[in-house]
Amino acid sequence: DVCERLYEYSGKCEKNLNIWSYKDNSACAYISTLKQPLGIPTNVPAKVLAGIFGVATAILGGAAIFLYNKSKRTNVALAGGTAEAELA
């Protein structure tokens, strides 16, 4: 219900749509005046941030695996008993 009301009140430019009922072209003039900010394509910042996120995730994943393996190596019992028995 909320979505339907928001859609009804929103500005539309449906002049190139093949719809059978009615076309709402009340906002075409306004929409045509909108420009991209600073002339930068909108997908470039998204790709840069996605790349930074991917590299950071890979680095943190590698660090987590390294620390996990390091913690497993330090819990090895050298005297033949279990690691928990030596700590007690």
Short mmCIF file of N, CA and C in Angstrom, two decimals:
data_model
loop_
_atom_site.label_atom_id
_atom_site.label_comp_id
_atom_site.label_asym_id
_atom_site.label_seq_id
_atom_site.Cartn_x
_atom_site.Cartn_y
_atom_site.Cartn_z
N ASP A 1 0.83 -1.18 0.00
CA ASP A 1 0.00 0.00 0.00
C ASP A 1 0.87 1.25 0.00
N VAL A 2 1.90 1.26 0.84
CA VAL A 2 2.81 2.40 0.89
C VAL A 2 3.56 2.54 -0.43
N CYS A 3 4.02 1.44 -0.96
CA CYS A 3 4.76 1.48 -2.22
C CYS A 3 3.87 1.97 -3.36
N GLU A 4 2.63 1.55 -3.38
CA GLU A 4 1.71 1.99 -4.43
C GLU A 4 1.50 3.49 -4.36
N ARG A 5 1.32 4.03 -3.14
CA ARG A 5 1.12 5.47 -3.00
C ARG A 5 2.36 6.25 -3.40
N LEU A 6 3.53 5.75 -3.01
CA LEU A 6 4.77 6.43 -3.39
C LEU A 6 4.95 6.44 -4.90
N TYR A 7 4.61 5.34 -5.54
CA TYR A 7 4.72 5.28 -7.00
C TYR A 7 3.75 6.25 -7.66
N GLU A 8 2.54 6.34 -7.13
CA GLU A 8 1.56 7.26 -7.72
C GLU A 8 2.01 8.71 -7.62
N TYR A 9 2.64 9.09 -6.51
CA TYR A 9 3.05 10.47 -6.30
C TYR A 9 4.39 10.80 -6.95
N SER A 10 5.13 9.80 -7.37
CA SER A 10 6.45 10.06 -7.94
C SER A 10 6.35 10.64 -9.34
N GLY A 11 7.38 11.39 -9.72
CA GLY A 11 7.44 11.95 -11.07
C GLY A 11 7.82 10.87 -12.06
N LYS A 12 7.15 10.88 -13.21
CA LYS A 12 7.39 9.83 -14.20
C LYS A 12 7.56 10.43 -15.60
N CYS A 13 8.30 9.70 -16.41
CA CYS A 13 8.43 10.04 -17.82
C CYS A 13 8.28 8.72 -18.58
N GLU A 14 7.08 8.44 -19.01
CA GLU A 14 6.77 7.15 -19.61
C GLU A 14 6.51 7.26 -21.10
N LYS A 15 7.11 8.25 -21.76
CA LYS A 15 6.80 8.47 -23.17
C LYS A 15 7.33 7.37 -24.08
N ASN A 16 8.37 6.66 -23.69
CA ASN A 16 8.92 5.60 -24.55
C ASN A 16 8.50 4.20 -24.12
N LEU A 17 7.57 4.10 -23.19
CA LEU A 17 7.10 2.79 -22.74
C LEU A 17 5.89 2.35 -23.56
N ASN A 18 5.82 1.08 -23.80
CA ASN A 18 4.67 0.52 -24.50
C ASN A 18 3.66 0.02 -23.48
N ILE A 19 2.94 0.96 -22.90
CA ILE A 19 1.92 0.59 -21.92
C ILE A 19 0.56 0.89 -22.53
N TRP A 20 -0.41 0.09 -22.18
CA TRP A 20 -1.70 0.20 -22.83
C TRP A 20 -2.64 1.16 -22.12
N SER A 21 -2.45 1.41 -20.83
CA SER A 21 -3.44 2.22 -20.11
C SER A 21 -3.18 3.72 -20.34
N TYR A 22 -2.44 4.33 -19.52
CA TYR A 22 -2.17 5.76 -19.67
C TYR A 22 -0.68 6.00 -19.48
N LYS A 23 -0.20 7.06 -20.06
CA LYS A 23 1.20 7.44 -19.92
C LYS A 23 1.28 8.73 -19.13
N ASP A 24 2.12 8.73 -18.11
CA ASP A 24 2.32 9.92 -17.29
C ASP A 24 3.66 10.54 -17.69
N ASN A 25 3.60 11.65 -18.39
CA ASN A 25 4.80 12.33 -18.85
C ASN A 25 4.99 13.66 -18.13
N SER A 26 4.44 13.80 -16.95
CA SER A 26 4.47 15.07 -16.25
C SER A 26 5.86 15.49 -15.79
N ALA A 27 6.78 14.57 -15.62
CA ALA A 27 8.11 14.91 -15.11
C ALA A 27 9.20 14.81 -16.16
N CYS A 28 8.86 14.65 -17.42
CA CYS A 28 9.88 14.50 -18.47
C CYS A 28 10.79 15.72 -18.56
N ALA A 29 10.22 16.90 -18.46
CA ALA A 29 11.03 18.12 -18.57
C ALA A 29 12.01 18.21 -17.40
N TYR A 30 11.55 17.89 -16.21
CA TYR A 30 12.43 17.95 -15.04
C TYR A 30 13.53 16.89 -15.13
N ILE A 31 13.18 15.68 -15.49
CA ILE A 31 14.15 14.59 -15.56
C ILE A 31 15.22 14.88 -16.61
N SER A 32 14.85 15.52 -17.70
CA SER A 32 15.84 15.83 -18.75
C SER A 32 16.82 16.90 -18.30
N THR A 33 16.50 17.69 -17.27
CA THR A 33 17.44 18.71 -16.79
C THR A 33 18.45 18.15 -15.82
N LEU A 34 18.23 16.95 -15.30
CA LEU A 34 19.16 16.37 -14.33
C LEU A 34 20.44 15.95 -15.04
N LYS A 35 21.56 16.16 -14.38
CA LYS A 35 22.86 15.81 -14.94
C LYS A 35 23.62 14.97 -13.93
N GLN A 36 24.62 14.26 -14.43
CA GLN A 36 25.47 13.49 -13.54
C GLN A 36 26.38 14.45 -12.78
N PRO A 37 26.63 14.20 -11.50
CA PRO A 37 27.47 15.12 -10.73
C PRO A 37 28.92 15.10 -11.20
N LEU A 38 29.48 16.26 -11.43
CA LEU A 38 30.89 16.45 -11.79
C LEU A 38 31.30 15.73 -13.07
N GLY A 39 30.38 15.27 -13.84
CA GLY A 39 30.70 14.60 -15.10
C GLY A 39 31.35 13.24 -14.93
N ILE A 40 31.33 12.69 -13.73
CA ILE A 40 31.91 11.37 -13.47
C ILE A 40 30.84 10.32 -13.72
N PRO A 41 31.13 9.30 -14.51
CA PRO A 41 30.16 8.21 -14.66
C PRO A 41 29.86 7.58 -13.30
N THR A 42 28.61 7.25 -13.09
CA THR A 42 28.21 6.80 -11.76
C THR A 42 28.74 5.42 -11.42
N ASN A 43 29.14 4.63 -12.40
CA ASN A 43 29.59 3.27 -12.08
C ASN A 43 31.06 3.21 -11.67
N VAL A 44 31.85 4.27 -11.91
CA VAL A 44 33.27 4.24 -11.57
C VAL A 44 33.49 4.20 -10.06
N PRO A 45 32.89 5.08 -9.26
CA PRO A 45 33.11 4.98 -7.81
C PRO A 45 32.64 3.65 -7.23
N ALA A 46 31.58 3.10 -7.76
CA ALA A 46 31.10 1.81 -7.27
C ALA A 46 32.12 0.72 -7.57
N LYS A 47 32.72 0.74 -8.75
CA LYS A 47 33.71 -0.27 -9.10
C LYS A 47 34.97 -0.12 -8.25
N VAL A 48 35.38 1.11 -7.99
CA VAL A 48 36.56 1.33 -7.16
C VAL A 48 36.31 0.82 -5.74
N LEU A 49 35.18 1.16 -5.17
CA LEU A 49 34.87 0.70 -3.82
C LEU A 49 34.72 -0.82 -3.77
N ALA A 50 34.14 -1.41 -4.79
CA ALA A 50 34.02 -2.87 -4.83
C ALA A 50 35.41 -3.52 -4.90
N GLY A 51 36.31 -2.93 -5.66
CA GLY A 51 37.67 -3.45 -5.74
C GLY A 51 38.41 -3.35 -4.42
N ILE A 52 38.27 -2.20 -3.74
CA ILE A 52 38.90 -2.03 -2.44
C ILE A 52 38.33 -3.03 -1.45
N PHE A 53 37.01 -3.20 -1.46
CA PHE A 53 36.38 -4.16 -0.56
C PHE A 53 36.86 -5.58 -0.84
N GLY A 54 36.97 -5.95 -2.11
CA GLY A 54 37.44 -7.29 -2.47
C GLY A 54 38.86 -7.55 -2.01
N VAL A 55 39.75 -6.59 -2.23
CA VAL A 55 41.14 -6.75 -1.82
C VAL A 55 41.24 -6.83 -0.30
N ALA A 56 40.51 -5.95 0.40
CA ALA A 56 40.53 -5.98 1.86
C ALA A 56 39.99 -7.29 2.40
N THR A 57 38.95 -7.81 1.79
CA THR A 57 38.38 -9.09 2.22
C THR A 57 39.38 -10.22 2.02
N ALA A 58 40.07 -10.22 0.88
CA ALA A 58 41.05 -11.26 0.61
C ALA A 58 42.21 -11.19 1.61
N ILE A 59 42.67 -9.98 1.92
CA ILE A 59 43.77 -9.82 2.88
C ILE A 59 43.35 -10.28 4.27
N LEU A 60 42.17 -9.85 4.70
CA LEU A 60 41.70 -10.26 6.02
C LEU A 60 41.43 -11.76 6.09
N GLY A 61 40.93 -12.34 5.01
CA GLY A 61 40.73 -13.78 4.97
C GLY A 61 42.06 -14.53 5.07
N GLY A 62 43.06 -14.05 4.35
CA GLY A 62 44.39 -14.66 4.42
C GLY A 62 44.99 -14.55 5.81
N ALA A 63 44.80 -13.37 6.44
CA ALA A 63 45.31 -13.19 7.80
C ALA A 63 44.60 -14.11 8.77
N ALA A 64 43.30 -14.28 8.61
CA ALA A 64 42.55 -15.17 9.51
C ALA A 64 43.03 -16.61 9.36
N ILE A 65 43.25 -17.06 8.13
CA ILE A 65 43.75 -18.43 7.91
C ILE A 65 45.14 -18.60 8.50
N PHE A 66 46.01 -17.60 8.30
CA PHE A 66 47.36 -17.65 8.85
C PHE A 66 47.34 -17.75 10.37
N LEU A 67 46.55 -16.89 11.01
CA LEU A 67 46.48 -16.90 12.48
C LEU A 67 45.85 -18.19 13.00
N TYR A 68 44.87 -18.73 12.30
CA TYR A 68 44.26 -19.99 12.70
C TYR A 68 45.28 -21.12 12.64
N ASN A 69 46.01 -21.20 11.54
CA ASN A 69 47.02 -22.24 11.41
C ASN A 69 48.14 -22.07 12.43
N LYS A 70 48.50 -20.83 12.72
CA LYS A 70 49.55 -20.56 13.70
C LYS A 70 49.09 -20.99 15.09
N SER A 71 47.82 -20.75 15.43
CA SER A 71 47.32 -21.14 16.75
C SER A 71 47.24 -22.67 16.87
N LYS A 72 46.96 -23.37 15.78
CA LYS A 72 46.93 -24.83 15.82
C LYS A 72 48.33 -25.39 16.03
N ARG A 73 49.34 -24.75 15.45
CA ARG A 73 50.71 -25.23 15.60
C ARG A 73 51.23 -25.02 17.01
N THR A 74 50.80 -23.96 17.70
CA THR A 74 51.31 -23.69 19.05
C THR A 74 50.67 -24.58 20.09
N ASN A 75 49.61 -25.29 19.78
CA ASN A 75 48.94 -26.17 20.73
C ASN A 75 49.38 -27.62 20.60
N VAL A 76 50.50 -27.87 19.95
CA VAL A 76 50.97 -29.25 19.76
C VAL A 76 51.70 -29.69 21.04
N ALA A 77 51.36 -30.85 21.54
CA ALA A 77 52.00 -31.39 22.74
C ALA A 77 53.26 -32.16 22.32
N LEU A 78 54.40 -31.74 22.80
CA LEU A 78 55.66 -32.36 22.41
C LEU A 78 56.02 -33.57 23.28
N ALA A 79 55.42 -33.69 24.48
CA ALA A 79 55.76 -34.78 25.39
C ALA A 79 54.88 -36.00 25.18
N GLY A 80 54.06 -36.02 24.17
CA GLY A 80 53.22 -37.17 23.90
C GLY A 80 51.84 -37.09 24.54
N GLY A 81 51.60 -36.18 25.44
CA GLY A 81 50.30 -36.02 26.08
C GLY A 81 49.45 -35.03 25.26
N THR A 82 48.33 -34.67 25.81
CA THR A 82 47.48 -33.70 25.14
C THR A 82 47.89 -32.30 25.55
N ALA A 83 47.56 -31.34 24.75
CA ALA A 83 47.90 -29.95 25.03
C ALA A 83 47.18 -29.45 26.28
N GLU A 84 45.95 -29.92 26.52
CA GLU A 84 45.19 -29.49 27.68
C GLU A 84 45.84 -30.01 28.98
N ALA A 85 46.40 -31.22 28.96
CA ALA A 85 47.01 -31.80 30.14
C ALA A 85 48.25 -31.00 30.55
N GLU A 86 49.01 -30.50 29.62
CA GLU A 86 50.22 -29.74 29.94
C GLU A 86 49.88 -28.38 30.49
N LEU A 87 48.75 -27.81 30.09
CA LEU A 87 48.39 -26.50 30.58
C LEU A 87 47.88 -26.56 32.01
N ALA A 88 47.34 -27.68 32.45
CA ALA A 88 46.77 -27.79 33.80
C ALA A 88 47.80 -27.98 34.82
#
